[in-house]
mmCIF file of C-alpha atoms in Angstrom:
data_model
loop_
_atom_site.group_PDB
_atom_site.id
_atom_site.type_symbol
_atom_site.label_atom_id
_atom_site.label_comp_id
_atom_site.label_asym_id
_atom_site.label_seq_id
_atom_site.Cartn_x
_atom_site.Cartn_y
_atom_site.Cartn_z
ATOM 1 C CA MET A 1 -34.339 21.746 -11.415
ATOM 2 C CA THR A 2 -33.335 24.460 -13.095
ATOM 3 C CA SER A 3 -29.892 25.155 -13.951
ATOM 4 C CA SER A 4 -28.165 28.931 -12.624
ATOM 5 C CA LYS A 5 -24.674 30.284 -11.906
ATOM 6 C CA LEU A 6 -25.138 30.140 -8.620
ATOM 7 C CA PRO A 7 -22.229 27.862 -7.110
ATOM 8 C CA LEU A 8 -23.219 24.252 -6.947
ATOM 9 C CA ARG A 9 -23.848 23.363 -3.239
ATOM 10 C CA VAL A 10 -25.861 25.983 -3.198
ATOM 11 C CA VAL A 11 -27.903 24.582 -6.088
ATOM 12 C CA LEU A 12 -28.162 21.282 -5.278
ATOM 13 C CA LEU A 13 -27.027 20.422 -1.704
ATOM 14 C CA PRO A 14 -29.575 22.239 0.504
ATOM 15 C CA GLY A 15 -32.700 20.782 -0.824
ATOM 16 C CA LEU A 16 -31.073 17.040 -1.466
ATOM 17 C CA LEU A 17 -29.829 16.332 2.245
ATOM 18 C CA GLY A 18 -32.342 18.193 4.043
ATOM 19 C CA LEU A 19 -29.467 19.502 6.586
ATOM 20 C CA SER A 20 -31.636 22.424 6.926
ATOM 21 C CA PHE A 21 -34.576 24.044 5.448
ATOM 22 C CA ALA A 22 -34.505 24.632 1.835
ATOM 23 C CA ALA A 23 -36.060 28.366 1.862
ATOM 24 C CA ALA A 24 -33.340 29.374 4.566
ATOM 25 C CA ALA A 25 -30.658 27.926 3.054
ATOM 26 C CA GLN A 26 -31.283 29.970 -0.174
ATOM 27 C CA THR A 27 -32.602 33.063 1.170
ATOM 28 C CA ASP A 28 -30.801 33.677 5.075
ATOM 29 C CA PRO A 29 -27.413 34.638 4.408
ATOM 30 C CA LYS A 30 -26.579 33.445 7.780
ATOM 31 C CA THR A 31 -26.982 29.443 7.704
ATOM 32 C CA ILE A 32 -23.806 28.129 6.602
ATOM 33 C CA THR A 33 -23.104 26.059 3.876
ATOM 34 C CA THR A 34 -20.175 24.339 2.596
ATOM 35 C CA ALA A 35 -19.233 21.413 -0.104
ATOM 36 C CA VAL A 36 -20.165 17.672 0.765
ATOM 37 C CA PRO A 37 -22.494 18.026 3.541
ATOM 38 C CA ILE A 38 -22.681 14.214 3.735
ATOM 39 C CA LEU A 39 -19.436 14.353 5.569
ATOM 40 C CA THR A 40 -21.405 15.651 8.612
ATOM 41 C CA ILE A 41 -24.249 13.177 8.897
ATOM 42 C CA SER A 42 -23.821 9.718 10.859
ATOM 43 C CA PRO A 43 -23.585 7.170 8.934
ATOM 44 C CA ASP A 44 -24.441 4.629 11.428
ATOM 45 C CA ALA A 45 -27.734 4.157 13.343
ATOM 46 C CA ARG A 46 -26.301 4.019 17.249
ATOM 47 C CA SER A 47 -24.625 7.169 16.945
ATOM 48 C CA SER A 48 -28.077 8.591 14.912
ATOM 49 C CA ALA A 49 -30.375 7.530 18.010
ATOM 50 C CA LEU A 50 -27.913 9.458 20.226
ATOM 51 C CA GLY A 51 -28.248 12.628 18.532
ATOM 52 C CA ASP A 52 -25.215 12.474 16.827
ATOM 53 C CA ALA A 53 -23.394 12.733 20.147
ATOM 54 C CA SER A 54 -20.447 10.385 19.518
ATOM 55 C CA VAL A 55 -16.826 11.667 20.030
ATOM 56 C CA ALA A 56 -16.734 9.735 23.933
ATOM 57 C CA ILE A 57 -19.080 7.084 23.937
ATOM 58 C CA SER A 58 -17.260 4.281 24.030
ATOM 59 C CA PRO A 59 -16.040 2.490 20.465
ATOM 60 C CA ASP A 60 -16.434 0.449 18.270
ATOM 61 C CA ALA A 61 -16.487 -0.442 14.372
ATOM 62 C CA ASN A 62 -18.105 3.197 13.565
ATOM 63 C CA SER A 63 -15.370 4.983 16.232
ATOM 64 C CA ALA A 64 -13.306 6.644 13.620
ATOM 65 C CA PHE A 65 -15.891 8.196 11.759
ATOM 66 C CA TYR A 66 -16.526 10.359 14.725
ATOM 67 C CA ASN A 67 -12.796 10.155 17.138
ATOM 68 C CA ALA A 68 -10.280 7.537 15.989
ATOM 69 C CA GLY A 69 -8.812 7.971 19.256
ATOM 70 C CA LYS A 70 -10.862 5.204 20.112
ATOM 71 C CA LEU A 71 -9.199 3.475 18.378
ATOM 72 C CA GLY A 72 -7.050 1.959 20.926
ATOM 73 C CA PHE A 73 -9.034 1.212 23.299
ATOM 74 C CA VAL A 74 -11.303 -1.146 21.123
ATOM 75 C CA LYS A 75 -12.301 -4.739 22.818
ATOM 76 C CA ASN A 76 -12.486 -7.190 19.704
ATOM 77 C CA LYS A 77 -9.283 -8.057 17.354
ATOM 78 C CA TYR A 78 -11.243 -7.708 14.319
ATOM 79 C CA SER A 79 -14.766 -5.725 13.627
ATOM 80 C CA PHE A 80 -17.006 -4.528 11.133
ATOM 81 C CA SER A 81 -20.592 -2.910 10.252
ATOM 82 C CA PRO A 82 -22.161 -2.144 7.388
ATOM 83 C CA SER A 83 -25.182 0.478 6.802
ATOM 84 C CA TYR A 84 -27.812 1.725 4.992
ATOM 85 C CA SER A 85 -30.288 4.864 5.784
ATOM 86 C CA PRO A 86 -33.204 5.721 2.917
ATOM 87 C CA TRP A 87 -32.417 9.904 2.692
ATOM 88 C CA LEU A 88 -35.321 12.435 2.947
ATOM 89 C CA ARG A 89 -38.635 9.335 2.303
ATOM 90 C CA ALA A 90 -40.988 11.856 3.366
ATOM 91 C CA ILE A 91 -40.539 13.210 -0.330
ATOM 92 C CA THR A 92 -38.546 10.706 -2.591
ATOM 93 C CA ASP A 93 -37.713 6.780 -2.167
ATOM 94 C CA ASP A 94 -34.805 7.028 -4.500
ATOM 95 C CA MET A 95 -31.859 8.040 -2.337
ATOM 96 C CA GLY A 96 -29.938 6.772 0.178
ATOM 97 C CA ILE A 97 -26.905 6.800 2.208
ATOM 98 C CA ALA A 98 -24.789 3.377 2.819
ATOM 99 C CA GLY A 99 -21.702 2.955 4.536
ATOM 100 C CA LEU A 100 -19.103 0.142 5.808
ATOM 101 C CA SER A 101 -16.464 0.630 8.251
ATOM 102 C CA GLY A 102 -14.248 -1.911 10.491
ATOM 103 C CA TYR A 103 -10.978 -2.060 12.454
ATOM 104 C CA ALA A 104 -8.212 -4.266 12.679
ATOM 105 C CA LYS A 105 -6.102 -4.653 15.869
ATOM 106 C CA ILE A 106 -2.526 -5.027 15.644
ATOM 107 C CA GLY A 107 -1.627 -4.893 18.925
ATOM 108 C CA GLN A 108 -2.412 -4.547 22.511
ATOM 109 C CA ARG A 109 -2.424 -1.126 21.905
ATOM 110 C CA SER A 110 -3.104 0.242 18.733
ATOM 111 C CA ALA A 111 -4.975 -0.109 15.664
ATOM 112 C CA VAL A 112 -6.328 0.949 11.942
ATOM 113 C CA SER A 113 -9.616 1.702 10.795
ATOM 114 C CA GLY A 114 -11.176 1.737 6.714
ATOM 115 C CA SER A 115 -14.449 3.040 5.940
ATOM 116 C CA LEU A 116 -16.307 3.477 2.976
ATOM 117 C CA THR A 117 -19.546 6.592 2.754
ATOM 118 C CA TYR A 118 -21.714 6.671 -0.120
ATOM 119 C CA PHE A 119 -24.077 8.519 -1.294
ATOM 120 C CA ASP A 120 -27.102 8.506 -3.703
ATOM 121 C CA LEU A 121 -28.438 11.476 -4.813
ATOM 122 C CA GLY A 122 -31.265 9.849 -7.087
ATOM 123 C CA THR A 123 -32.208 10.591 -10.489
ATOM 124 C CA ILE A 124 -32.388 14.587 -11.486
ATOM 125 C CA SER A 125 -34.196 16.881 -14.111
ATOM 126 C CA PHE A 126 -32.036 19.501 -15.486
ATOM 127 C CA ARG A 127 -34.185 22.494 -17.160
ATOM 128 C CA ASP A 128 -32.255 25.336 -18.822
ATOM 129 C CA GLU A 129 -33.666 29.406 -18.590
ATOM 130 C CA ARG A 130 -36.304 28.358 -21.154
ATOM 131 C CA ASN A 131 -37.481 24.979 -19.555
ATOM 132 C CA ASN A 132 -35.889 23.122 -21.575
ATOM 133 C CA ASP A 133 -34.912 19.557 -20.792
ATOM 134 C CA ASN A 134 -31.445 19.238 -20.425
ATOM 135 C CA GLY A 135 -31.492 15.374 -19.363
ATOM 136 C CA ASN A 136 -31.543 13.440 -16.326
ATOM 137 C CA PHE A 137 -28.181 12.670 -13.696
ATOM 138 C CA ASN A 138 -28.073 10.380 -11.181
ATOM 139 C CA PRO A 139 -25.411 12.501 -8.291
ATOM 140 C CA LYS A 140 -23.180 10.612 -6.446
ATOM 141 C CA GLU A 141 -20.748 10.656 -3.790
ATOM 142 C CA TYR A 142 -18.120 9.021 -1.604
ATOM 143 C CA ALA A 143 -15.439 9.675 1.119
ATOM 144 C CA VAL A 144 -12.801 6.671 1.582
ATOM 145 C CA ALA A 145 -10.775 6.502 4.530
ATOM 146 C CA LEU A 146 -8.121 5.539 6.289
ATOM 147 C CA SER A 147 -7.206 5.672 10.334
ATOM 148 C CA TYR A 148 -4.880 4.758 13.075
ATOM 149 C CA GLY A 149 -5.775 4.804 16.747
ATOM 150 C CA GLN A 150 -2.629 4.855 19.532
ATOM 151 C CA LYS A 151 -3.532 3.930 22.754
ATOM 152 C CA LEU A 152 -0.940 6.189 25.303
ATOM 153 C CA SER A 153 -1.671 5.420 28.128
ATOM 154 C CA ASP A 154 -4.057 3.250 30.081
ATOM 155 C CA ASN A 155 -6.870 6.129 29.771
ATOM 156 C CA PHE A 156 -5.545 8.388 27.143
ATOM 157 C CA GLY A 157 -5.256 7.640 23.048
ATOM 158 C CA VAL A 158 -4.965 9.925 19.533
ATOM 159 C CA GLY A 159 -5.669 9.091 16.404
ATOM 160 C CA VAL A 160 -5.866 10.310 12.654
ATOM 161 C CA THR A 161 -8.043 9.571 9.452
ATOM 162 C CA THR A 162 -6.896 10.314 6.005
ATOM 163 C CA ARG A 163 -9.625 10.686 3.592
ATOM 164 C CA PHE A 164 -10.578 10.932 -0.320
ATOM 165 C CA ILE A 165 -13.514 12.377 -1.380
ATOM 166 C CA HIS A 166 -14.970 12.186 -3.954
ATOM 167 C CA SER A 167 -18.513 14.418 -4.882
ATOM 168 C CA ASN A 168 -20.095 14.453 -8.605
ATOM 169 C CA LEU A 169 -22.972 16.497 -8.579
ATOM 170 C CA THR A 170 -23.470 16.825 -12.295
ATOM 171 C CA GLY A 171 -21.819 15.658 -14.652
ATOM 172 C CA ASN A 172 -22.198 17.635 -17.849
ATOM 173 C CA SER A 173 -25.974 18.651 -17.007
ATOM 174 C CA ILE A 174 -25.768 22.295 -16.209
ATOM 175 C CA SER A 175 -22.697 23.525 -18.102
ATOM 176 C CA THR A 176 -20.134 21.752 -20.176
ATOM 177 C CA ASP A 177 -17.094 23.459 -17.291
ATOM 178 C CA ALA A 178 -18.862 21.492 -14.869
ATOM 179 C CA LYS A 179 -16.852 18.541 -13.164
ATOM 180 C CA PRO A 180 -16.543 16.065 -10.312
ATOM 181 C CA GLY A 181 -14.665 17.308 -7.827
ATOM 182 C CA ASN A 182 -12.173 15.022 -5.503
ATOM 183 C CA SER A 183 -10.527 16.954 -2.030
ATOM 184 C CA VAL A 184 -8.396 14.792 0.555
ATOM 185 C CA ALA A 185 -8.756 15.231 4.370
ATOM 186 C CA VAL A 186 -6.991 14.810 7.713
ATOM 187 C CA ASP A 187 -8.886 14.131 10.703
ATOM 188 C CA LEU A 188 -7.586 14.008 14.351
ATOM 189 C CA GLY A 189 -8.850 12.616 17.056
ATOM 190 C CA ALA A 190 -8.095 12.243 21.102
ATOM 191 C CA TYR A 191 -10.193 10.333 23.891
ATOM 192 C CA TYR A 192 -10.097 9.574 27.176
ATOM 193 C CA THR A 193 -11.728 6.875 29.046
ATOM 194 C CA LYS A 194 -11.307 6.509 33.167
ATOM 195 C CA ASP A 195 -13.378 4.124 35.746
ATOM 196 C CA LEU A 196 -14.447 5.322 38.641
ATOM 197 C CA THR A 197 -15.525 4.176 41.787
ATOM 198 C CA ILE A 198 -17.966 6.575 43.978
ATOM 199 C CA GLY A 199 -19.348 4.956 47.017
ATOM 200 C CA PRO A 200 -20.897 1.744 46.342
ATOM 201 C CA HIS A 201 -21.842 2.585 42.394
ATOM 202 C CA ASP A 202 -19.197 2.039 39.553
ATOM 203 C CA TYR A 203 -19.202 4.272 36.860
ATOM 204 C CA ASN A 204 -16.816 5.340 34.179
ATOM 205 C CA LEU A 205 -15.978 9.125 32.297
ATOM 206 C CA ALA A 206 -15.070 9.219 29.252
ATOM 207 C CA LEU A 207 -13.754 12.941 27.161
ATOM 208 C CA GLY A 208 -13.158 13.680 23.880
ATOM 209 C CA GLY A 209 -12.294 15.795 21.410
ATOM 210 C CA ALA A 210 -11.704 15.593 17.448
ATOM 211 C CA ILE A 211 -11.195 18.034 14.381
ATOM 212 C CA SER A 212 -12.897 16.544 10.583
ATOM 213 C CA ASN A 213 -11.732 17.455 7.417
ATOM 214 C CA ILE A 214 -8.862 19.588 7.616
ATOM 215 C CA GLY A 215 -8.527 19.499 3.919
ATOM 216 C CA THR A 216 -8.528 21.213 0.537
ATOM 217 C CA LYS A 217 -11.566 23.459 -1.217
ATOM 218 C CA MET A 218 -14.101 21.610 -3.108
ATOM 219 C CA THR A 219 -13.733 22.762 -6.984
ATOM 220 C CA TYR A 220 -16.656 21.774 -9.053
ATOM 221 C CA THR A 221 -15.737 24.830 -12.532
ATOM 222 C CA ASP A 222 -14.448 27.830 -11.755
ATOM 223 C CA PRO A 223 -11.009 27.276 -9.034
ATOM 224 C CA THR A 224 -11.970 30.609 -7.808
ATOM 225 C CA GLN A 225 -15.217 29.494 -6.787
ATOM 226 C CA ALA A 226 -13.824 26.684 -4.373
ATOM 227 C CA ASP A 227 -15.649 25.637 -1.780
ATOM 228 C CA PHE A 228 -14.568 24.946 2.027
ATOM 229 C CA LEU A 229 -15.266 21.344 3.117
ATOM 230 C CA PRO A 230 -16.933 20.707 6.405
ATOM 231 C CA THR A 231 -14.167 21.057 8.674
ATOM 232 C CA ASN A 232 -15.969 20.259 12.039
ATOM 233 C CA LEU A 233 -14.554 20.313 15.545
ATOM 234 C CA LYS A 234 -15.945 17.893 17.943
ATOM 235 C CA LEU A 235 -15.905 18.290 21.916
ATOM 236 C CA GLY A 236 -17.718 15.621 24.416
ATOM 237 C CA THR A 237 -18.365 13.833 27.285
ATOM 238 C CA ALA A 238 -19.651 10.246 28.323
ATOM 239 C CA ILE A 239 -20.116 8.960 32.142
ATOM 240 C CA THR A 240 -21.399 5.444 32.183
ATOM 241 C CA ARG A 241 -22.950 3.775 35.501
ATOM 242 C CA GLU A 242 -23.232 -0.141 36.000
ATOM 243 C CA LEU A 243 -26.361 -0.351 37.925
ATOM 244 C CA ASP A 244 -25.956 -3.690 39.293
ATOM 245 C CA ALA A 245 -24.648 -6.774 37.007
ATOM 246 C CA TYR A 246 -26.583 -6.911 34.406
ATOM 247 C CA ASN A 247 -27.250 -2.824 33.900
ATOM 248 C CA LYS A 248 -26.135 -0.270 32.813
ATOM 249 C CA ILE A 249 -26.854 3.373 31.115
ATOM 250 C CA THR A 250 -24.395 6.177 29.484
ATOM 251 C CA PHE A 251 -25.465 9.932 29.604
ATOM 252 C CA THR A 252 -23.447 11.531 26.589
ATOM 253 C CA VAL A 253 -23.528 15.622 24.987
ATOM 254 C CA ASP A 254 -21.082 16.817 22.295
ATOM 255 C CA ALA A 255 -20.808 20.218 21.039
ATOM 256 C CA ASN A 256 -19.782 20.786 17.546
ATOM 257 C CA LYS A 257 -18.804 23.884 15.511
ATOM 258 C CA LEU A 258 -17.988 23.948 11.607
ATOM 259 C CA LEU A 259 -14.444 25.752 10.907
ATOM 260 C CA VAL A 260 -15.146 27.415 8.095
ATOM 261 C CA PRO A 261 -16.005 31.270 7.137
ATOM 262 C CA SER A 262 -19.068 31.776 8.912
ATOM 263 C CA ARG A 263 -21.132 33.732 5.576
ATOM 264 C CA TYR A 264 -20.970 33.817 1.891
ATOM 265 C CA TYR A 265 -23.161 36.797 -0.070
ATOM 266 C CA GLU A 266 -24.502 35.076 -2.350
ATOM 267 C CA ASN A 267 -28.500 35.637 -1.373
ATOM 268 C CA GLY A 268 -30.548 38.588 -1.510
ATOM 269 C CA VAL A 269 -29.735 40.538 -4.171
ATOM 270 C CA ALA A 270 -32.333 42.542 -6.458
ATOM 271 C CA ALA A 271 -31.773 41.723 -10.277
ATOM 272 C CA ASN A 272 -31.646 45.439 -10.873
ATOM 273 C CA ASP A 273 -29.019 46.073 -7.935
ATOM 274 C CA THR A 274 -25.746 45.922 -9.488
ATOM 275 C CA VAL A 275 -23.891 47.743 -6.652
ATOM 276 C CA ALA A 276 -25.011 45.578 -4.345
ATOM 277 C CA ALA A 277 -24.352 42.446 -6.151
ATOM 278 C CA ARG A 278 -21.009 44.153 -7.106
ATOM 279 C CA ARG A 279 -19.950 44.660 -3.589
ATOM 280 C CA ASN A 280 -21.115 41.371 -2.504
ATOM 281 C CA LYS A 281 -19.253 39.481 -5.198
ATOM 282 C CA ALA A 282 -16.311 41.553 -3.730
ATOM 283 C CA LYS A 283 -16.586 40.332 0.007
ATOM 284 C CA ASN A 284 -17.162 36.408 -1.497
ATOM 285 C CA ASP A 285 -14.307 36.683 -3.376
ATOM 286 C CA GLU A 286 -12.267 37.705 -0.812
ATOM 287 C CA ILE A 287 -13.409 34.844 1.878
ATOM 288 C CA ARG A 288 -13.495 32.118 -0.884
ATOM 289 C CA ALA A 289 -9.944 33.406 -1.496
ATOM 290 C CA LYS A 290 -9.213 32.612 2.624
ATOM 291 C CA SER A 291 -6.817 29.919 2.823
ATOM 292 C CA VAL A 292 -8.387 26.821 4.830
ATOM 293 C CA VAL A 293 -6.144 27.244 8.239
ATOM 294 C CA SER A 294 -7.184 30.472 7.899
ATOM 295 C CA GLY A 295 -10.963 29.694 7.669
ATOM 296 C CA ILE A 296 -10.514 27.650 10.889
ATOM 297 C CA PHE A 297 -8.714 30.291 13.062
ATOM 298 C CA GLY A 298 -10.924 33.132 11.717
ATOM 299 C CA SER A 299 -14.314 30.935 12.100
ATOM 300 C CA PHE A 300 -14.328 32.358 15.895
ATOM 301 C CA SER A 301 -14.544 35.011 15.518
ATOM 302 C CA ASP A 302 -15.774 36.557 11.929
ATOM 303 C CA ALA A 303 -19.773 36.598 12.472
ATOM 304 C CA PRO A 304 -21.134 39.060 11.218
ATOM 305 C CA GLY A 305 -23.345 38.855 14.485
ATOM 306 C CA GLY A 306 -20.494 39.102 16.478
ATOM 307 C CA PHE A 307 -20.015 36.621 19.664
ATOM 308 C CA LYS A 308 -24.158 35.805 20.122
ATOM 309 C CA GLU A 309 -23.743 34.777 16.580
ATOM 310 C CA GLU A 310 -20.389 32.642 16.687
ATOM 311 C CA LEU A 311 -22.972 30.805 19.901
ATOM 312 C CA GLN A 312 -25.746 30.627 17.614
ATOM 313 C CA GLU A 313 -22.881 28.035 15.336
ATOM 314 C CA ILE A 314 -22.423 25.561 17.932
ATOM 315 C CA ASN A 315 -25.081 23.106 17.339
ATOM 316 C CA LEU A 316 -25.311 20.641 20.658
ATOM 317 C CA SER A 317 -26.764 16.947 20.859
ATOM 318 C CA ALA A 318 -27.183 14.563 24.038
ATOM 319 C CA GLY A 319 -28.262 10.921 24.160
ATOM 320 C CA MET A 320 -28.782 8.061 26.603
ATOM 321 C CA GLU A 321 -27.964 4.913 25.695
ATOM 322 C CA TYR A 322 -29.357 1.473 28.117
ATOM 323 C CA TRP A 323 -27.905 -1.654 27.856
ATOM 324 C CA TYR A 324 -29.138 -4.810 29.747
ATOM 325 C CA ASN A 325 -26.468 -7.636 30.106
ATOM 326 C CA ASP A 326 -24.714 -6.419 27.160
ATOM 327 C CA LEU A 327 -27.639 -7.594 24.661
ATOM 328 C CA LEU A 328 -30.192 -5.197 24.606
ATOM 329 C CA ALA A 329 -30.274 -1.591 23.870
ATOM 330 C CA ALA A 330 -32.067 1.585 24.463
ATOM 331 C CA ARG A 331 -31.607 4.506 23.223
ATOM 332 C CA VAL A 332 -32.704 8.048 23.111
ATOM 333 C CA GLY A 333 -31.245 11.553 21.672
ATOM 334 C CA TYR A 334 -31.502 15.298 20.540
ATOM 335 C CA PHE A 335 -30.095 17.271 18.440
ATOM 336 C CA TYR A 336 -30.340 21.362 18.130
ATOM 337 C CA GLU A 337 -29.365 23.627 15.317
ATOM 338 C CA ASN A 338 -30.453 27.870 15.792
ATOM 339 C CA LYS A 339 -32.954 28.097 14.132
ATOM 340 C CA ASN A 340 -30.913 31.063 12.135
ATOM 341 C CA LYS A 341 -28.271 28.903 11.555
ATOM 342 C CA GLY A 342 -30.160 25.737 9.842
ATOM 343 C CA ASP A 343 -33.004 24.794 12.239
ATOM 344 C CA ARG A 344 -32.432 21.647 12.339
ATOM 345 C CA GLN A 345 -34.468 20.156 15.832
ATOM 346 C CA TYR A 346 -35.133 16.799 16.121
ATOM 347 C CA LEU A 347 -35.763 13.710 18.842
ATOM 348 C CA SER A 348 -34.000 10.250 18.022
ATOM 349 C CA PHE A 349 -34.992 7.326 19.566
ATOM 350 C CA GLY A 350 -33.109 3.328 18.564
ATOM 351 C CA LEU A 351 -32.371 -0.328 19.509
ATOM 352 C CA GLY A 352 -30.139 -2.728 19.814
ATOM 353 C CA VAL A 353 -29.029 -6.082 20.151
ATOM 354 C CA ARG A 354 -25.990 -8.106 20.881
ATOM 355 C CA TYR A 355 -25.873 -11.418 20.308
ATOM 356 C CA GLN A 356 -21.899 -13.740 20.541
ATOM 357 C CA VAL A 357 -20.422 -11.897 16.803
ATOM 358 C CA PHE A 358 -23.982 -10.754 15.778
ATOM 359 C CA GLY A 359 -25.097 -7.102 16.442
ATOM 360 C CA VAL A 360 -27.627 -4.923 14.814
ATOM 361 C CA ASP A 361 -29.568 -1.244 15.428
ATOM 362 C CA GLY A 362 -31.493 0.401 14.467
ATOM 363 C CA SER A 363 -32.534 4.573 14.604
ATOM 364 C CA TYR A 364 -35.561 6.668 13.731
ATOM 365 C CA LEU A 365 -35.818 10.363 14.218
ATOM 366 C CA VAL A 366 -38.274 12.823 14.490
ATOM 367 C CA PRO A 367 -38.027 16.170 13.782
ATOM 368 C CA ASN A 368 -38.844 19.607 15.356
ATOM 369 C CA SER A 369 -41.369 20.361 12.462
ATOM 370 C CA ARG A 370 -43.862 17.312 9.937
ATOM 371 C CA GLN A 371 -42.138 19.871 6.852
ATOM 372 C CA ASN A 372 -38.621 18.821 8.290
ATOM 373 C CA PRO A 373 -37.464 16.936 5.187
ATOM 374 C CA LEU A 374 -35.426 14.332 7.858
ATOM 375 C CA ALA A 375 -39.032 13.262 9.294
ATOM 376 C CA GLN A 376 -39.318 9.434 8.746
ATOM 377 C CA THR A 377 -35.516 9.401 8.734
ATOM 378 C CA ILE A 378 -34.344 5.581 9.367
ATOM 379 C CA ARG A 379 -31.022 3.995 9.851
ATOM 380 C CA VAL A 380 -29.942 0.392 10.263
ATOM 381 C CA SER A 381 -26.612 -1.112 10.966
ATOM 382 C CA LEU A 382 -25.256 -4.748 11.303
ATOM 383 C CA HIS A 383 -22.077 -5.936 13.413
ATOM 384 C CA PHE A 384 -19.898 -8.526 13.072
ATOM 385 C CA ASN A 385 -17.498 -8.672 15.859
ATOM 386 C CA PHE A 386 -14.376 -11.555 16.251
ATOM 387 C CA ASN A 387 -12.144 -12.474 19.153
ATOM 388 C CA LYS A 388 -11.970 -10.424 21.987
ATOM 389 C CA LEU A 389 -9.086 -9.300 22.964
ATOM 390 C CA GLU A 390 -8.257 -11.584 26.047
ATOM 391 C CA GLU A 391 -8.521 -14.559 23.506
ATOM 392 C CA ALA A 392 -6.633 -13.216 21.078
ATOM 393 C CA PHE A 393 -3.615 -11.791 23.683
ATOM 394 C CA GLY A 394 -4.833 -12.705 26.553
ATOM 395 C CA PRO A 395 -6.735 -11.304 29.757
ATOM 396 C CA GLY A 396 -6.123 -8.363 31.215
ATOM 397 C CA ASN A 397 -5.485 -6.233 28.249
ATOM 398 C CA ASP A 398 -8.363 -4.001 28.205
ATOM 399 C CA SER A 399 -10.907 -3.109 30.229
ATOM 400 C CA SER A 400 -13.062 0.475 28.868
ATOM 401 C CA PRO A 401 -16.842 -0.244 28.307
ATOM 402 C CA VAL A 402 -16.942 -1.503 24.628
ATOM 403 C CA ASN A 403 -21.173 -1.563 22.924
#
């Protein structure tokens, strides 16, 4: 990889993460890029199989990543889940995302959760402007989070997450000024669940909302070049129908929007166009100078294309989950991102098994294009659930569905 004076998030992250096509991310200024986009990737197989639609699905060991408000409704006293996904398998074999998440119930109405997400970006060979070898480096990123969720009533809960983020993309391979970036962030979540009987059928309606990664900007070199974290608003619903005593099916839909400035201006300027370069630098400096709070509120109205472009920044996820006897699960989902904002579009499939304290989930992505770097992406998650709540606190403490 060639060294450059472009910000590190533009040089490294789009191609390495496959979050959007590398060409689009580096030539189309409509594509939104942030620091540490790993924070937007579903770490577990169940959620990824549902097209990442997870803010309102039934709670499990990975719930805090999507919505800490669900923690008050968990069904076990203790649960934890390790996950792993080889990343960009179609083009490399040395990248991977690993995660470990778990919770502990601390009363009948509340729980705490902890998680670690670790991203190994493989080995990168750096080159200078003359194609001289600048050495190899193994970039790594990780996030450590602690969450608390409280059930405020039988149907409504809220939660909060604090997160420490570390990103080391270059070491000193590009510049002696380069250094790892660190940041702290907060998530806020709310969850509502209600059992309903309509005619002869039993349903569960769930609503979820969360704002994730409200935090300090990430700095790798010059503090004036600090990048926004991927602050994200998630809203969704999940409807579960009990088909009979052994079969149930859930339909879920999420909408996501990044709450960061819609546009940076580093790209698309000819090398000899100094006037345009100065103008774009001034615009870029103005955007970077925005505070996190200003970036959040301004993100609803700052797209250069107006309201139409703002709508293009909303990603949609939908999924369906079928359970037989709370033992075997089958899942399908779809993720949609507008072609002007990254063009990630893919089907997802997955299977799951739960038996006593043990469970396993798997998922597989089928993107809209064979050239998409997300092709052949798989995730595997294990689940270990201990002490049903009726065993820990007595019967009748929680009636929300859980998987």
